[in-house]
One Martini backbone bead per residue (centre of mass of N, CA, C, O) as a GRO file, in nm:
protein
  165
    1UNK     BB    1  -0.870  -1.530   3.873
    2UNK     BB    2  -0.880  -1.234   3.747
    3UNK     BB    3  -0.865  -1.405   3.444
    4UNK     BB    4  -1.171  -1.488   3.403
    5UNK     BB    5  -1.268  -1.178   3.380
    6UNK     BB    6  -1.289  -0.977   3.183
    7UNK     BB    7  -1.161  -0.690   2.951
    8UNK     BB    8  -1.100  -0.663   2.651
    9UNK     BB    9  -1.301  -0.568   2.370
   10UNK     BB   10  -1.373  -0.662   2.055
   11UNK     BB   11  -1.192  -0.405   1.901
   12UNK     BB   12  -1.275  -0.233   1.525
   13UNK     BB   13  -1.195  -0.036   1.332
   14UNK     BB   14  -1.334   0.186   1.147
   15UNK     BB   15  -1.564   0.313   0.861
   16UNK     BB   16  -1.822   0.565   0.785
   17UNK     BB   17  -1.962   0.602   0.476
   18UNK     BB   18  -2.055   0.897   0.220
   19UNK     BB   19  -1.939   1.028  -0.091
   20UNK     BB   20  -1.628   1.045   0.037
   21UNK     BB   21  -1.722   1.079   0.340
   22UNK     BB   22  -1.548   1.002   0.677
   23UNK     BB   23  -1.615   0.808   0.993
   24UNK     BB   24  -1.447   0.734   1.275
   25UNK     BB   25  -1.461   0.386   1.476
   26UNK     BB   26  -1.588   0.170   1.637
   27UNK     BB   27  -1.627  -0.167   1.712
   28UNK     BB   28  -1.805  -0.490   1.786
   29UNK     BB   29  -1.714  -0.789   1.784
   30UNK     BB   30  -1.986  -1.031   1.725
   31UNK     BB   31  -2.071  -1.374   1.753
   32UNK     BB   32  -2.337  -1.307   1.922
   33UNK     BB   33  -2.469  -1.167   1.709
   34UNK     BB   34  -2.784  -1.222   1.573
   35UNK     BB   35  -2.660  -1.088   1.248
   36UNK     BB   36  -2.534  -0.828   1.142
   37UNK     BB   37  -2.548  -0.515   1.175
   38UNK     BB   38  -2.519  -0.253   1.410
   39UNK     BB   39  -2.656   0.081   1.502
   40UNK     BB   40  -2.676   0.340   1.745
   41UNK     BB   41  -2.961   0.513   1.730
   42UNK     BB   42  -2.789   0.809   1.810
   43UNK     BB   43  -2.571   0.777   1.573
   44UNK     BB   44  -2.728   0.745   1.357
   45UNK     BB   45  -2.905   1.004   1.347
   46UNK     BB   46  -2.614   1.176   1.320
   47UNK     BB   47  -2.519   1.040   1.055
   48UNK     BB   48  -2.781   1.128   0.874
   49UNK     BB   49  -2.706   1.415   0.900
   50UNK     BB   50  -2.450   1.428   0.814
   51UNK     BB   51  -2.495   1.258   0.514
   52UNK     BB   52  -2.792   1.288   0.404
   53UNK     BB   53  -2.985   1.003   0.546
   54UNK     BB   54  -3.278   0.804   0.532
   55UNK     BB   55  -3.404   0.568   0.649
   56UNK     BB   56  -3.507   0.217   0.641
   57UNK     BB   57  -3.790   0.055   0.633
   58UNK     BB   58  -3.896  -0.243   0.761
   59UNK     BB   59  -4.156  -0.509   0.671
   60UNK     BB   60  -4.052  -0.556   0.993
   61UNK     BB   61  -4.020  -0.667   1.340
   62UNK     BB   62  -3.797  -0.665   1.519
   63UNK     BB   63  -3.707  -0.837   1.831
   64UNK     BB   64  -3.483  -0.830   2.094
   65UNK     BB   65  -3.198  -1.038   2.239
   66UNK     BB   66  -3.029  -1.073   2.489
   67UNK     BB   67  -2.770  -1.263   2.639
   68UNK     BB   68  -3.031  -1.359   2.853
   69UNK     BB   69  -3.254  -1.314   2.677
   70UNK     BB   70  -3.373  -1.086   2.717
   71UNK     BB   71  -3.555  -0.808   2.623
   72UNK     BB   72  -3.550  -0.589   2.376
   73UNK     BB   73  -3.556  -0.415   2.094
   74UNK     BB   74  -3.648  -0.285   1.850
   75UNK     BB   75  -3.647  -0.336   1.486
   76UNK     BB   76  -3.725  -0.152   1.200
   77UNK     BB   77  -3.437  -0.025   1.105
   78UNK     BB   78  -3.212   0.124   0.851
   79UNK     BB   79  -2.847   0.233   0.762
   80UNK     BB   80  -2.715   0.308   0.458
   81UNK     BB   81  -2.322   0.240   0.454
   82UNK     BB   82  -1.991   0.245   0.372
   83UNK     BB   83  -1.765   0.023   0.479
   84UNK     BB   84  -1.456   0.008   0.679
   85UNK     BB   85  -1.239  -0.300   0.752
   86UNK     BB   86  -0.877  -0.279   0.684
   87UNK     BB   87  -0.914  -0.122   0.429
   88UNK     BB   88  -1.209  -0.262   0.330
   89UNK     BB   89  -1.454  -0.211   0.100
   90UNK     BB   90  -1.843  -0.191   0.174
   91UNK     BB   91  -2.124  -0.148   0.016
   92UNK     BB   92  -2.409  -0.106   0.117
   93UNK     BB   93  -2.476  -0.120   0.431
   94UNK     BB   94  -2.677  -0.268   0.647
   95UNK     BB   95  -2.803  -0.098   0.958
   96UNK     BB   96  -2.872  -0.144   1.215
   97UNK     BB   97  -3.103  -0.054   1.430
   98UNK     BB   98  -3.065   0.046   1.805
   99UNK     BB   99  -2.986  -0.035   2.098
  100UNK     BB  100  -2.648  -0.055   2.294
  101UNK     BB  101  -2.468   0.142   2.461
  102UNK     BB  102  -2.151   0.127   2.418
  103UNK     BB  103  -2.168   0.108   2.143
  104UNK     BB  104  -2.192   0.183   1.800
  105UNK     BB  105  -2.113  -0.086   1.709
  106UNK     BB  106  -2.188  -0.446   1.564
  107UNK     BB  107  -2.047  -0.675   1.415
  108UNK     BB  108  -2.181  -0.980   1.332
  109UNK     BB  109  -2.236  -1.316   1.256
  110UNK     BB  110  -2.348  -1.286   0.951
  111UNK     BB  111  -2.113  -1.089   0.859
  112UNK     BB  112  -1.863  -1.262   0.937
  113UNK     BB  113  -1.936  -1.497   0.770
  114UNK     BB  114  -1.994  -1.382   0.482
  115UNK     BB  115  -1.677  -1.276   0.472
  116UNK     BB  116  -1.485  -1.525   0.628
  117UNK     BB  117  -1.414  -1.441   0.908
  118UNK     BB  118  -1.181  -1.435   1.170
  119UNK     BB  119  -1.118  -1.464   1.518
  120UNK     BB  120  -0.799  -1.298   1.694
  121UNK     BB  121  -0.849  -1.296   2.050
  122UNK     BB  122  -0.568  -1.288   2.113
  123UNK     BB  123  -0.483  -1.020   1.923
  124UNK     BB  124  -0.742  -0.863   1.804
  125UNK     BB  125  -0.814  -0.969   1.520
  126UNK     BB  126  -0.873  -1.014   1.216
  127UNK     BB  127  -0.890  -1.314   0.964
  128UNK     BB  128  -0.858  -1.280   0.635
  129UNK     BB  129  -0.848  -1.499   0.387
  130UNK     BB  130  -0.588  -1.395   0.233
  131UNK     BB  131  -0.452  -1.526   0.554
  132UNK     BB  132  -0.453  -1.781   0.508
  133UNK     BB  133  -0.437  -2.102   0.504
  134UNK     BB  134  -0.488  -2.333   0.394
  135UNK     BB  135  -0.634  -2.654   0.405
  136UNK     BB  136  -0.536  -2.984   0.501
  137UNK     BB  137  -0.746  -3.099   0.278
  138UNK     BB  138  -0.588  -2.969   0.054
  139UNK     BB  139  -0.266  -3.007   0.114
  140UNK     BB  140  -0.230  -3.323   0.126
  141UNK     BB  141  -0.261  -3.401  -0.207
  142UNK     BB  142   0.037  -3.244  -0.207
  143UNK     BB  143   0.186  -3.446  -0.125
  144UNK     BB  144   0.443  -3.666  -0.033
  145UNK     BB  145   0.485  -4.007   0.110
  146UNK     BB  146   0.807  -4.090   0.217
  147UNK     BB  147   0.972  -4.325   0.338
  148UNK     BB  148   1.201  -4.392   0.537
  149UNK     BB  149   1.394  -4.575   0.394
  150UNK     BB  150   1.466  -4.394   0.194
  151UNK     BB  151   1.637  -4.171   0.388
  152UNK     BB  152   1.800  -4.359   0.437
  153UNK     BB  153   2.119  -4.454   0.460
  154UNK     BB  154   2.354  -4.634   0.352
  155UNK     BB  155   2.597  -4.874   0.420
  156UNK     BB  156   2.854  -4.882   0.372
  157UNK     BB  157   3.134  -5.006   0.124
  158UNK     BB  158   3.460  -5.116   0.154
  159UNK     BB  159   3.545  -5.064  -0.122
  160UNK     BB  160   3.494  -4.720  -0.143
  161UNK     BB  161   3.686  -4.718   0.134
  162UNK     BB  162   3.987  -4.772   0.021
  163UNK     BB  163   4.069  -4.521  -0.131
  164UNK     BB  164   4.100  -4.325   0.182
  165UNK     BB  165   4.352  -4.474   0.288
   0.00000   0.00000   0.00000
């Protein structure tokens, strides 16, 4: 029974990085999470001093749900920095600023998305386009369907059995 709640969160080793230099830390993937990237208003701030960068000010606020519903903060800003994650680099990729809590980062539902991202919950890993197989509806007319009959051999024939005798 006690497998049925904890235990660790999807975290995954990142760099955020703006000019030649980057700073690793972790992040948590949220599919659960419906935006693109978060960032900790706290750590951003840090960010923004270390990197010598900006806040970019959004056109709108947006008001954040907890995962139970209850309100959260506003969101107003983004600061944008370029994202390395498994190796793979990412341009001027916008985060969210917001409080979040344990996280300095978390990845979301729509940037993992748009990456077409799969998580492999069981392993903890990312599992990125380049890594799956195939789609079965693609692999299928891929196929040749050979009946059982073709397998089968044929019944030996007396006469070719003679002269193993």
């Amino acid at each position: 029974m006690k497998d049925l709640i904890g235990g660790k969160s999807f975290n995954v080793p990142i760099k955020l990085a703006y000019n030649g230099i980057a700073t690793s830390t972790n992040s948590l993937a949220d599919t659960g999470a419906n935006g693109a990237n978060f960032i900790d208003t706290q750590y951003a701030i840090e960010l923004a001093r270390f990197f010598d960068r900006k806040f970019q000010e959004l056109p709108f606020k947006c008001r954040m749900k907890g995962y139970n519903g209850a309100p959260g903060g506003v969101i107003d800003r983004t600061l944008t920095l370029n994202l390395w994650v498994d190796g793979r680099r990412f341009q001027n990729v916008p985060l969210l600023v917001t409080d979040l809590g344990q996280h300095p980062v978390i990845l979301g539902r729509k940037w993992l998305a748009a990456q077409d991202i799969w998580l492999d919950v069981k392993n903890q890993r990312l599992v990125w386009p380049s890594e799956r197989s195939i789609p079965e509806q693609v692999a299928e007319p891929m196929l040749k369907i050979v009946p059982w009959s073709v397998l089968k051999r044929p019944d030996p024939k007396p006469e070719h059995q003679a002269d193993v005798e």
